[in-house]
Amino acid sequence: MATKFRKIGVLTSGGDAPGMNAAVRAVTRAALARGVQVMGIYGGYRGMIDDDMIELTSREVSNKITLGGTFLYSDRCLEFKEEAGMKKAIETLKKHEIDGVVCIGGDGTFRGATDLSAHGIPTIGIPGTIDNDITATDNTIGFDTAMQTVLENVDRLRDTCESHARCNVIEVMGRGAGDIALNTAIACGAVDAVIPEVKFDEDALLKKIVRLRRDGKRNFIVIVSEGVEDCSERLAKRINDETKALGEKENDKTLWVETKFCRLAHVVRGGSPTLSDRLLATKMGVRAVDELLAGKSDLVICEKGGEIVTTEIKFSQVLDRMYKGTLKDGMLDGFTKEQLDEMKAIIAEKKKVFEETYALMAELAN
Ligand code: ADP
């Protein structure tokens, strides 16, 4: 088993996420403990093409578990998608006698891992992205830290909203997924969450804010996911202008809910990973090494109901497309009926959890 593997590579690619360093540390220490050397590949797939890597010893990954970002750096490397780039990458891996690679990142990173695997290099993916947009896993590394960062920042905004009886519309990251926005809206006591997964009734929110203001409520937090286009800034202006006009009409200035807009943007990506993200990164990193050394390839490490499990990358990617409604002709070819039924069941469950979580948020936001 382990005899085949003399040396493995590890890289972080695509958007960075807190906890990636903890995952690199876990991969490194687990591999070394099993007698396998580790090369840290700089800047994602670019480091394979440019032969930019460093041997990771146990000391090299010391003191990295608390660090945000990724000390191996990350990049978006288009050349890797071309056959010529792939050829260079494989030459570099051969030169360094690297027998397998652990790729930490999001769905783009996994496409790269699948390509490498198809070219004869065993690869295992670890989901590292703040967006939690890999449907096959309950949680991705970085998601918990990103939510914690939103919470800390919104709590501060809430303090000042309460003092001045104001509203803050806060846009948070998440790409096409509303996970960060919905969960933080509950934890921040927001009056609403605007997410791509649930239809937003803007007029109803306006009415609710006016009703709650008349009732004496002073702080109004609305969390908007970046995946909902043309919403956050416009919504802030609308709440401000319409409540101001109402106050003037009724000659009651207290009805004006002065509204500010805030985009947390990349702030949400940074910072030291939370306990949950460090634990998840550690468990996933060790499991990735075990799978690689057991001769497995083209798998993504997932967390399901608290257990660490594996899923084929191909399954994970088609599942994502099915969930997002972006399947193309022929993509379901090759899957068994059982696999397709499993995908449908995972999606139905995820949608149910979203609807229930949204209902919980809406019921208490009063
Ligand atoms: P993420 O992994 O966060 O989704 P990207 O989509 O930017 O981020 O992908 C990260 C990197 O993975 C890309 O820069 C590229 O090097 C590689 N990659 C993405 N898509 C493919 C693909 N279709 N084939 C091969 N490599 C890919």
mmCIF file of C-alpha atoms and ligand atoms in Angstrom:
data_model
loop_
_atom_site.group_PDB
_atom_site.id
_atom_site.type_symbol
_atom_site.label_atom_id
_atom_site.label_comp_id
_atom_site.label_asym_id
_atom_site.label_seq_id
_atom_site.Cartn_x
_atom_site.Cartn_y
_atom_site.Cartn_z
ATOM 1 C CA MET A 1 0.000 0.000 0.000
ATOM 2 C CA ALA A 2 2.142 2.908 1.270
ATOM 3 C CA THR A 3 5.189 1.511 -0.539
ATOM 4 C CA LYS A 4 3.935 2.867 -3.855
ATOM 5 C CA PHE A 5 3.866 6.388 -2.503
ATOM 6 C CA ARG A 6 7.227 7.976 -1.872
ATOM 7 C CA LYS A 7 6.156 11.568 -2.151
ATOM 8 C CA ILE A 8 2.869 13.444 -2.509
ATOM 9 C CA GLY A 9 2.051 17.053 -3.387
ATOM 10 C CA VAL A 10 -0.432 19.372 -1.732
ATOM 11 C CA LEU A 11 -1.829 22.631 -3.109
ATOM 12 C CA THR A 12 -4.459 25.280 -2.389
ATOM 13 C CA SER A 13 -6.271 26.719 -5.375
ATOM 14 C CA GLY A 14 -9.119 29.069 -6.344
ATOM 15 C CA GLY A 15 -10.626 31.379 -3.728
ATOM 16 C CA ASP A 16 -8.780 31.183 -0.413
ATOM 17 C CA ALA A 17 -10.543 30.155 2.782
ATOM 18 C CA PRO A 18 -9.582 30.165 6.478
ATOM 19 C CA GLY A 19 -8.594 26.642 7.486
ATOM 20 C CA MET A 20 -6.707 25.832 4.302
ATOM 21 C CA ASN A 21 -3.456 26.041 6.286
ATOM 22 C CA ALA A 22 -4.813 23.669 8.908
ATOM 23 C CA ALA A 23 -5.644 21.226 6.088
ATOM 24 C CA VAL A 24 -2.129 21.510 4.592
ATOM 25 C CA ARG A 25 -0.667 20.889 8.043
ATOM 26 C CA ALA A 26 -2.853 17.806 8.530
ATOM 27 C CA VAL A 27 -1.978 16.414 5.092
ATOM 28 C CA THR A 28 1.719 16.981 5.770
ATOM 29 C CA ARG A 29 1.845 15.506 9.254
ATOM 30 C CA ALA A 30 -0.341 12.497 8.291
ATOM 31 C CA ALA A 31 1.806 11.722 5.239
ATOM 32 C CA LEU A 32 5.072 12.061 7.180
ATOM 33 C CA ALA A 33 3.685 9.799 9.907
ATOM 34 C CA ARG A 34 3.066 7.177 7.205
ATOM 35 C CA GLY A 35 6.587 7.514 5.822
ATOM 36 C CA VAL A 36 5.678 9.611 2.785
ATOM 37 C CA GLN A 37 7.401 12.894 1.885
ATOM 38 C CA VAL A 38 5.371 16.001 1.037
ATOM 39 C CA MET A 39 5.908 18.830 -1.419
ATOM 40 C CA GLY A 40 3.911 22.037 -0.967
ATOM 41 C CA ILE A 41 3.021 23.380 -4.406
ATOM 42 C CA TYR A 42 2.848 27.193 -4.496
ATOM 43 C CA GLY A 43 -0.015 29.117 -6.099
ATOM 44 C CA GLY A 44 -2.305 26.207 -6.951
ATOM 45 C CA TYR A 45 -1.840 24.564 -10.352
ATOM 46 C CA ARG A 46 0.480 27.387 -11.424
ATOM 47 C CA GLY A 47 3.183 25.977 -9.113
ATOM 48 C CA MET A 48 3.033 22.670 -10.985
ATOM 49 C CA ILE A 49 3.568 24.380 -14.310
ATOM 50 C CA ASP A 50 6.321 26.731 -13.086
ATOM 51 C CA ASP A 51 8.015 24.137 -10.850
ATOM 52 C CA ASP A 52 7.466 26.309 -7.792
ATOM 53 C CA MET A 53 7.346 24.115 -4.712
ATOM 54 C CA ILE A 54 8.901 23.473 -1.342
ATOM 55 C CA GLU A 55 9.459 20.356 0.709
ATOM 56 C CA LEU A 56 7.116 20.419 3.690
ATOM 57 C CA THR A 57 8.695 19.074 6.827
ATOM 58 C CA SER A 58 6.909 18.839 10.131
ATOM 59 C CA ARG A 59 8.559 22.112 11.202
ATOM 60 C CA GLU A 60 7.632 23.807 7.928
ATOM 61 C CA VAL A 61 3.953 23.455 8.888
ATOM 62 C CA SER A 62 4.534 24.490 12.515
ATOM 63 C CA ASN A 63 2.501 27.411 13.755
ATOM 64 C CA LYS A 64 0.294 27.404 10.649
ATOM 65 C CA ILE A 65 -2.885 26.012 12.204
ATOM 66 C CA THR A 66 -3.980 29.431 13.461
ATOM 67 C CA LEU A 67 -3.221 31.334 10.252
ATOM 68 C CA GLY A 68 -5.892 32.631 7.882
ATOM 69 C CA GLY A 69 -5.338 32.728 4.118
ATOM 70 C CA THR A 70 -3.012 30.132 2.660
ATOM 71 C CA PHE A 71 0.753 30.099 3.172
ATOM 72 C CA LEU A 72 1.044 28.064 -0.049
ATOM 73 C CA TYR A 73 -0.733 30.974 -1.788
ATOM 74 C CA SER A 74 -3.502 30.575 -4.313
ATOM 75 C CA ASP A 75 -3.929 31.509 -7.918
ATOM 76 C CA ARG A 76 -6.287 31.094 -10.811
ATOM 77 C CA CYS A 77 -4.243 29.331 -13.482
ATOM 78 C CA LEU A 78 -5.891 29.236 -16.890
ATOM 79 C CA GLU A 79 -2.862 27.600 -18.534
ATOM 80 C CA PHE A 80 -3.581 24.451 -16.545
ATOM 81 C CA LYS A 81 -6.818 23.992 -18.485
ATOM 82 C CA GLU A 82 -4.812 23.677 -21.745
ATOM 83 C CA GLU A 83 -3.165 20.415 -22.760
ATOM 84 C CA ALA A 84 0.257 22.121 -22.987
ATOM 85 C CA GLY A 85 -0.090 23.403 -19.390
ATOM 86 C CA MET A 86 -1.140 19.979 -18.179
ATOM 87 C CA LYS A 87 1.889 18.423 -19.934
ATOM 88 C CA LYS A 88 4.269 20.829 -18.173
ATOM 89 C CA ALA A 89 2.557 20.146 -14.834
ATOM 90 C CA ILE A 90 2.969 16.396 -15.228
ATOM 91 C CA GLU A 91 6.630 16.778 -16.222
ATOM 92 C CA THR A 92 7.239 18.757 -13.022
ATOM 93 C CA LEU A 93 5.479 16.140 -10.897
ATOM 94 C CA LYS A 94 7.523 13.354 -12.551
ATOM 95 C CA LYS A 95 10.756 15.306 -12.036
ATOM 96 C CA HIS A 96 10.063 15.537 -8.299
ATOM 97 C CA GLU A 97 8.811 11.928 -8.150
ATOM 98 C CA ILE A 98 5.443 13.083 -6.823
ATOM 99 C CA ASP A 99 3.054 10.113 -6.988
ATOM 100 C CA GLY A 100 -0.196 11.776 -5.975
ATOM 101 C CA VAL A 101 -1.668 15.179 -5.144
ATOM 102 C CA VAL A 102 -4.130 16.535 -2.579
ATOM 103 C CA CYS A 103 -5.973 19.546 -4.048
ATOM 104 C CA ILE A 104 -7.662 21.923 -1.609
ATOM 105 C CA GLY A 105 -10.214 24.320 -3.126
ATOM 106 C CA GLY A 106 -13.639 24.620 -4.712
ATOM 107 C CA ASP A 107 -15.350 23.128 -7.739
ATOM 108 C CA GLY A 108 -12.871 24.610 -10.246
ATOM 109 C CA THR A 109 -10.009 23.069 -8.277
ATOM 110 C CA PHE A 110 -11.788 19.703 -8.409
ATOM 111 C CA ARG A 111 -12.120 19.939 -12.196
ATOM 112 C CA GLY A 112 -8.357 20.370 -12.299
ATOM 113 C CA ALA A 113 -7.948 17.380 -9.962
ATOM 114 C CA THR A 114 -10.110 15.235 -12.233
ATOM 115 C CA ASP A 115 -8.037 16.262 -15.263
ATOM 116 C CA LEU A 116 -4.826 15.321 -13.436
ATOM 117 C CA SER A 117 -6.326 12.018 -12.425
ATOM 118 C CA ALA A 118 -7.314 11.320 -16.056
ATOM 119 C CA HIS A 119 -3.648 11.918 -16.954
ATOM 120 C CA GLY A 120 -2.551 9.183 -14.551
ATOM 121 C CA ILE A 121 -1.778 11.206 -11.401
ATOM 122 C CA PRO A 122 -3.902 10.101 -8.426
ATOM 123 C CA THR A 123 -5.659 13.082 -6.847
ATOM 124 C CA ILE A 124 -7.910 13.659 -3.850
ATOM 125 C CA GLY A 125 -9.912 16.886 -3.376
ATOM 126 C CA ILE A 126 -10.619 18.648 -0.092
ATOM 127 C CA PRO A 127 -13.430 21.244 -0.129
ATOM 128 C CA GLY A 128 -11.913 24.559 0.954
ATOM 129 C CA THR A 129 -14.251 27.463 0.225
ATOM 130 C CA ILE A 130 -16.133 29.931 2.406
ATOM 131 C CA ASP A 131 -19.242 29.630 0.207
ATOM 132 C CA ASN A 132 -20.310 26.107 1.274
ATOM 133 C CA ASP A 133 -21.384 25.548 -2.326
ATOM 134 C CA ILE A 134 -20.224 21.941 -2.713
ATOM 135 C CA THR A 135 -23.522 20.049 -2.464
ATOM 136 C CA ALA A 136 -21.934 16.676 -1.626
ATOM 137 C CA THR A 137 -20.628 17.915 1.745
ATOM 138 C CA ASP A 138 -22.578 19.414 4.635
ATOM 139 C CA ASN A 139 -19.718 21.794 5.387
ATOM 140 C CA THR A 140 -16.706 23.167 3.544
ATOM 141 C CA ILE A 141 -13.522 24.386 5.231
ATOM 142 C CA GLY A 142 -13.770 28.148 5.820
ATOM 143 C CA PHE A 143 -17.562 28.361 5.921
ATOM 144 C CA ASP A 144 -17.807 28.462 9.717
ATOM 145 C CA THR A 145 -15.074 31.095 10.042
ATOM 146 C CA ALA A 146 -16.700 33.255 7.360
ATOM 147 C CA MET A 147 -20.020 33.139 9.235
ATOM 148 C CA GLN A 148 -18.278 33.991 12.512
ATOM 149 C CA THR A 149 -16.631 36.990 10.847
ATOM 150 C CA VAL A 150 -19.974 38.194 9.476
ATOM 151 C CA LEU A 151 -21.498 37.791 12.931
ATOM 152 C CA GLU A 152 -18.789 39.828 14.655
ATOM 153 C CA ASN A 153 -19.054 42.648 12.128
ATOM 154 C CA VAL A 154 -22.846 42.734 12.018
ATOM 155 C CA ASP A 155 -23.051 42.761 15.822
ATOM 156 C CA ARG A 156 -21.077 46.009 15.697
ATOM 157 C CA LEU A 157 -23.390 47.489 13.080
ATOM 158 C CA ARG A 158 -26.372 46.415 15.146
ATOM 159 C CA ASP A 159 -25.089 48.326 18.176
ATOM 160 C CA THR A 160 -25.050 51.549 16.220
ATOM 161 C CA CYS A 161 -28.392 50.788 14.529
ATOM 162 C CA GLU A 162 -29.986 50.396 17.946
ATOM 163 C CA SER A 163 -28.544 53.703 19.164
ATOM 164 C CA HIS A 164 -29.874 55.665 16.187
ATOM 165 C CA ALA A 165 -32.932 53.586 15.206
ATOM 166 C CA ARG A 166 -31.388 52.780 11.840
ATOM 167 C CA CYS A 167 -31.285 50.004 9.308
ATOM 168 C CA ASN A 168 -28.183 48.419 7.781
ATOM 169 C CA VAL A 169 -28.368 46.370 4.611
ATOM 170 C CA ILE A 170 -25.283 44.172 4.599
ATOM 171 C CA GLU A 171 -24.081 42.278 1.556
ATOM 172 C CA VAL A 172 -22.075 39.146 2.246
ATOM 173 C CA MET A 173 -20.127 36.768 0.031
ATOM 174 C CA GLY A 174 -21.345 33.318 -1.015
ATOM 175 C CA ARG A 175 -21.238 33.350 -4.827
ATOM 176 C CA GLY A 176 -24.425 31.552 -5.935
ATOM 177 C CA ALA A 177 -25.118 30.125 -2.466
ATOM 178 C CA GLY A 178 -27.122 31.783 0.317
ATOM 179 C CA ASP A 179 -25.724 29.640 3.146
ATOM 180 C CA ILE A 180 -23.628 32.387 4.751
ATOM 181 C CA ALA A 181 -26.414 34.983 4.471
ATOM 182 C CA LEU A 182 -29.214 32.794 5.814
ATOM 183 C CA ASN A 183 -27.348 31.363 8.789
ATOM 184 C CA THR A 184 -25.849 34.675 9.840
ATOM 185 C CA ALA A 185 -29.244 36.380 9.474
ATOM 186 C CA ILE A 186 -30.606 34.017 12.135
ATOM 187 C CA ALA A 187 -27.590 34.429 14.403
ATOM 188 C CA CYS A 188 -27.570 38.231 14.031
ATOM 189 C CA GLY A 189 -31.307 38.600 14.651
ATOM 190 C CA ALA A 190 -31.812 40.160 11.219
ATOM 191 C CA VAL A 191 -35.253 41.225 9.992
ATOM 192 C CA ASP A 192 -34.651 39.441 6.701
ATOM 193 C CA ALA A 193 -32.214 37.451 4.599
ATOM 194 C CA VAL A 194 -32.180 37.861 0.835
ATOM 195 C CA ILE A 195 -30.771 34.717 -0.763
ATOM 196 C CA PRO A 196 -30.823 33.169 -4.248
ATOM 197 C CA GLU A 197 -32.592 30.012 -3.023
ATOM 198 C CA VAL A 198 -35.793 31.691 -1.746
ATOM 199 C CA LYS A 199 -38.002 34.209 -3.581
ATOM 200 C CA PHE A 200 -37.725 37.633 -1.970
ATOM 201 C CA ASP A 201 -40.832 39.739 -1.345
ATOM 202 C CA GLU A 202 -39.392 43.255 -1.192
ATOM 203 C CA ASP A 203 -42.714 45.010 -0.609
ATOM 204 C CA ALA A 204 -43.450 42.703 2.331
ATOM 205 C CA LEU A 205 -40.096 43.606 3.904
ATOM 206 C CA LEU A 206 -40.856 47.320 3.533
ATOM 207 C CA LYS A 207 -44.230 46.858 5.234
ATOM 208 C CA LYS A 208 -42.636 44.786 7.994
ATOM 209 C CA ILE A 209 -40.003 47.425 8.733
ATOM 210 C CA VAL A 210 -42.674 50.126 8.999
ATOM 211 C CA ARG A 211 -44.854 47.918 11.222
ATOM 212 C CA LEU A 212 -41.934 47.054 13.515
ATOM 213 C CA ARG A 213 -40.810 50.698 13.673
ATOM 214 C CA ARG A 214 -44.301 51.771 14.735
ATOM 215 C CA ASP A 215 -44.050 49.012 17.363
ATOM 216 C CA GLY A 216 -40.858 50.625 18.729
ATOM 217 C CA LYS A 217 -38.181 48.385 17.205
ATOM 218 C CA ARG A 218 -34.926 50.310 16.736
ATOM 219 C CA ASN A 219 -32.417 48.060 14.982
ATOM 220 C CA PHE A 220 -32.996 46.666 11.515
ATOM 221 C CA ILE A 221 -30.479 44.307 9.957
ATOM 222 C CA VAL A 222 -31.012 42.894 6.461
ATOM 223 C CA ILE A 223 -28.427 40.411 5.146
ATOM 224 C CA VAL A 224 -28.183 40.044 1.378
ATOM 225 C CA SER A 225 -26.219 37.336 -0.382
ATOM 226 C CA GLU A 226 -24.016 38.591 -3.227
ATOM 227 C CA GLY A 227 -25.688 35.925 -5.405
ATOM 228 C CA VAL A 228 -28.845 38.072 -5.562
ATOM 229 C CA GLU A 229 -28.027 40.563 -8.266
ATOM 230 C CA ASP A 230 -28.909 44.251 -8.233
ATOM 231 C CA CYS A 231 -30.362 44.117 -4.742
ATOM 232 C CA SER A 232 -28.376 45.291 -1.720
ATOM 233 C CA GLU A 233 -27.539 48.925 -2.531
ATOM 234 C CA ARG A 234 -30.849 49.558 -4.249
ATOM 235 C CA LEU A 235 -32.764 47.974 -1.347
ATOM 236 C CA ALA A 236 -30.961 50.170 1.211
ATOM 237 C CA LYS A 237 -31.889 53.284 -0.759
ATOM 238 C CA ARG A 238 -35.492 52.165 -1.096
ATOM 239 C CA ILE A 239 -35.924 51.497 2.643
ATOM 240 C CA ASN A 240 -34.341 54.851 3.416
ATOM 241 C CA ASP A 241 -36.337 56.884 0.871
ATOM 242 C CA GLU A 242 -39.725 55.277 1.458
ATOM 243 C CA THR A 243 -39.593 55.456 5.265
ATOM 244 C CA LYS A 244 -38.362 59.048 5.023
ATOM 245 C CA ALA A 245 -41.283 59.947 2.739
ATOM 246 C CA LEU A 246 -43.699 58.202 5.140
ATOM 247 C CA GLY A 247 -42.299 60.184 8.082
ATOM 248 C CA GLU A 248 -42.808 63.430 6.149
ATOM 249 C CA LYS A 249 -46.319 62.445 5.086
ATOM 250 C CA GLU A 250 -47.415 61.566 8.614
ATOM 251 C CA ASN A 251 -45.378 64.373 10.126
ATOM 252 C CA ASP A 252 -43.657 61.827 12.356
ATOM 253 C CA LYS A 253 -39.879 61.840 11.980
ATOM 254 C CA THR A 254 -39.506 58.667 14.049
ATOM 255 C CA LEU A 255 -40.933 56.661 11.138
ATOM 256 C CA TRP A 256 -37.849 57.436 9.053
ATOM 257 C CA VAL A 257 -35.582 54.396 9.309
ATOM 258 C CA GLU A 258 -32.357 55.897 8.043
ATOM 259 C CA THR A 259 -30.677 53.110 6.128
ATOM 260 C CA LYS A 260 -27.008 52.497 5.429
ATOM 261 C CA PHE A 261 -25.446 50.034 3.047
ATOM 262 C CA CYS A 262 -22.395 47.922 3.836
ATOM 263 C CA ARG A 263 -20.555 45.381 1.699
ATOM 264 C CA LEU A 264 -18.316 43.211 3.863
ATOM 265 C CA ALA A 265 -16.626 41.867 0.717
ATOM 266 C CA HIS A 266 -13.240 40.184 1.230
ATOM 267 C CA VAL A 267 -13.170 40.910 4.978
ATOM 268 C CA VAL A 268 -15.241 37.721 5.237
ATOM 269 C CA ARG A 269 -12.466 35.642 3.653
ATOM 270 C CA GLY A 270 -9.759 36.496 6.175
ATOM 271 C CA GLY A 271 -8.939 35.753 9.773
ATOM 272 C CA SER A 272 -7.883 32.894 11.983
ATOM 273 C CA PRO A 273 -10.017 29.764 11.440
ATOM 274 C CA THR A 274 -12.595 28.812 14.059
ATOM 275 C CA LEU A 275 -12.387 25.633 16.087
ATOM 276 C CA SER A 276 -14.913 23.910 13.760
ATOM 277 C CA ASP A 277 -12.920 24.771 10.657
ATOM 278 C CA ARG A 278 -9.633 23.609 12.218
ATOM 279 C CA LEU A 279 -11.232 20.313 13.248
ATOM 280 C CA LEU A 280 -12.843 19.786 9.851
ATOM 281 C CA ALA A 281 -9.606 20.651 8.040
ATOM 282 C CA THR A 282 -7.640 18.265 10.233
ATOM 283 C CA LYS A 283 -10.039 15.349 9.794
ATOM 284 C CA MET A 284 -10.336 15.906 6.049
ATOM 285 C CA GLY A 285 -6.575 16.306 5.587
ATOM 286 C CA VAL A 286 -5.784 13.029 7.315
ATOM 287 C CA ARG A 287 -8.557 11.200 5.442
ATOM 288 C CA ALA A 288 -7.300 12.554 2.094
ATOM 289 C CA VAL A 289 -3.848 11.078 2.753
ATOM 290 C CA ASP A 290 -5.344 7.732 3.805
ATOM 291 C CA GLU A 291 -7.434 7.549 0.629
ATOM 292 C CA LEU A 292 -4.492 8.453 -1.587
ATOM 293 C CA LEU A 293 -2.205 5.895 0.049
ATOM 294 C CA ALA A 294 -4.950 3.266 -0.222
ATOM 295 C CA GLY A 295 -4.733 3.695 -3.991
ATOM 296 C CA LYS A 296 -7.870 5.830 -4.420
ATOM 297 C CA SER A 297 -8.155 8.746 -6.818
ATOM 298 C CA ASP A 298 -10.610 11.330 -8.167
ATOM 299 C CA LEU A 299 -12.451 11.563 -4.852
ATOM 300 C CA VAL A 300 -13.575 14.512 -2.778
ATOM 301 C CA ILE A 301 -13.575 14.272 1.015
ATOM 302 C CA CYS A 302 -16.970 15.229 2.464
ATOM 303 C CA GLU A 303 -18.666 15.599 5.807
ATOM 304 C CA LYS A 304 -22.116 13.990 6.051
ATOM 305 C CA GLY A 305 -24.072 13.988 9.302
ATOM 306 C CA GLY A 306 -20.861 14.527 11.249
ATOM 307 C CA GLU A 307 -19.001 11.656 9.514
ATOM 308 C CA ILE A 308 -16.078 12.067 7.140
ATOM 309 C CA VAL A 309 -16.902 10.207 3.920
ATOM 310 C CA THR A 310 -15.742 10.197 0.298
ATOM 311 C CA THR A 311 -17.606 10.962 -2.917
ATOM 312 C CA GLU A 312 -16.411 10.607 -6.499
ATOM 313 C CA ILE A 313 -15.538 14.036 -7.872
ATOM 314 C CA LYS A 314 -17.637 13.297 -10.973
ATOM 315 C CA PHE A 315 -20.652 12.544 -8.778
ATOM 316 C CA SER A 316 -20.049 15.698 -6.718
ATOM 317 C CA GLN A 317 -19.829 17.919 -9.794
ATOM 318 C CA VAL A 318 -22.922 16.548 -11.495
ATOM 319 C CA LEU A 319 -24.776 16.829 -8.181
ATOM 320 C CA ASP A 320 -23.802 20.521 -7.994
ATOM 321 C CA ARG A 321 -25.050 21.098 -11.513
ATOM 322 C CA MET A 322 -28.288 19.272 -10.824
ATOM 323 C CA TYR A 323 -28.779 21.402 -7.714
ATOM 324 C CA LYS A 324 -28.072 24.644 -9.569
ATOM 325 C CA GLY A 325 -30.064 23.581 -12.650
ATOM 326 C CA THR A 326 -27.038 23.872 -14.951
ATOM 327 C CA LEU A 327 -26.879 20.305 -16.282
ATOM 328 C CA LYS A 328 -25.926 19.945 -19.939
ATOM 329 C CA ASP A 329 -26.848 17.199 -22.407
ATOM 330 C CA GLY A 330 -25.109 13.913 -21.703
ATOM 331 C CA MET A 331 -23.869 14.836 -18.223
ATOM 332 C CA LEU A 332 -26.011 12.176 -16.571
ATOM 333 C CA ASP A 333 -24.702 9.459 -18.898
ATOM 334 C CA GLY A 334 -22.818 6.734 -17.097
ATOM 335 C CA PHE A 335 -24.567 7.142 -13.762
ATOM 336 C CA THR A 336 -26.727 4.288 -12.456
ATOM 337 C CA LYS A 337 -30.373 4.778 -11.518
ATOM 338 C CA GLU A 338 -29.370 4.358 -7.856
ATOM 339 C CA GLN A 339 -26.814 7.145 -8.177
ATOM 340 C CA LEU A 340 -29.318 9.473 -9.847
ATOM 341 C CA ASP A 341 -31.880 8.694 -7.147
ATOM 342 C CA GLU A 342 -29.247 9.424 -4.499
ATOM 343 C CA MET A 343 -28.516 12.796 -6.105
ATOM 344 C CA LYS A 344 -32.203 13.692 -6.192
ATOM 345 C CA ALA A 345 -32.577 12.690 -2.535
ATOM 346 C CA ILE A 346 -29.570 14.820 -1.464
ATOM 347 C CA ILE A 347 -30.969 17.813 -3.349
ATOM 348 C CA ALA A 348 -34.483 17.375 -1.941
ATOM 349 C CA GLU A 349 -33.018 17.202 1.581
ATOM 350 C CA LYS A 350 -30.865 20.304 1.048
ATOM 351 C CA LYS A 351 -33.824 22.288 -0.309
ATOM 352 C CA LYS A 352 -35.958 21.159 2.632
ATOM 353 C CA VAL A 353 -33.307 22.273 5.132
ATOM 354 C CA PHE A 354 -33.082 25.656 3.358
ATOM 355 C CA GLU A 355 -36.844 26.180 3.447
ATOM 356 C CA GLU A 356 -37.069 25.194 7.115
ATOM 357 C CA THR A 357 -34.135 27.402 8.062
ATOM 358 C CA TYR A 358 -35.600 30.337 6.138
ATOM 359 C CA ALA A 359 -38.991 29.824 7.832
ATOM 360 C CA LEU A 360 -37.262 29.805 11.231
ATOM 361 C CA MET A 361 -35.495 33.065 10.419
ATOM 362 C CA ALA A 362 -38.691 34.694 9.117
ATOM 363 C CA GLU A 363 -40.806 33.651 12.095
ATOM 364 C CA LEU A 364 -38.462 35.148 14.660
ATOM 365 C CA ALA A 365 -37.603 38.275 12.693
ATOM 366 C CA ASN A 366 -40.365 40.287 14.266
HETATM 367 P P1 ADP B 1 -12.478 27.293 -7.073
HETATM 368 O O1 ADP B 1 -11.641 26.064 -6.902
HETATM 369 O O2 ADP B 1 -12.524 28.125 -5.819
HETATM 370 O O3 ADP B 1 -13.840 26.964 -7.650
HETATM 371 P P2 ADP B 1 -11.601 28.300 -9.702
HETATM 372 O O4 ADP B 1 -12.890 27.992 -10.387
HETATM 373 O O5 ADP B 1 -10.967 29.584 -10.001
HETATM 374 O O6 ADP B 1 -11.722 28.255 -8.118
HETATM 375 O O7 ADP B 1 -10.591 27.130 -10.058
HETATM 376 C C1 ADP B 1 -9.281 27.106 -9.515
HETATM 377 C C2 ADP B 1 -8.299 26.586 -10.533
HETATM 378 O O8 ADP B 1 -8.619 25.229 -10.895
HETATM 379 C C3 ADP B 1 -8.274 27.329 -11.868
HETATM 380 O O9 ADP B 1 -7.507 28.485 -11.819
HETATM 381 C C4 ADP B 1 -7.614 26.291 -12.774
HETATM 382 O O10 ADP B 1 -6.222 26.270 -12.584
HETATM 383 C C5 ADP B 1 -8.220 24.997 -12.255
HETATM 384 N N1 ADP B 1 -9.409 24.653 -13.067
HETATM 385 C C6 ADP B 1 -10.625 25.210 -13.022
HETATM 386 N N2 ADP B 1 -11.448 24.676 -13.957
HETATM 387 C C7 ADP B 1 -10.724 23.742 -14.593
HETATM 388 C C8 ADP B 1 -10.995 22.828 -15.665
HETATM 389 N N3 ADP B 1 -12.187 22.793 -16.263
HETATM 390 N N4 ADP B 1 -9.991 22.013 -16.069
HETATM 391 C C9 ADP B 1 -8.790 22.046 -15.460
HETATM 392 N N5 ADP B 1 -8.466 22.882 -14.462
HETATM 393 C C10 ADP B 1 -9.414 23.718 -14.034
#
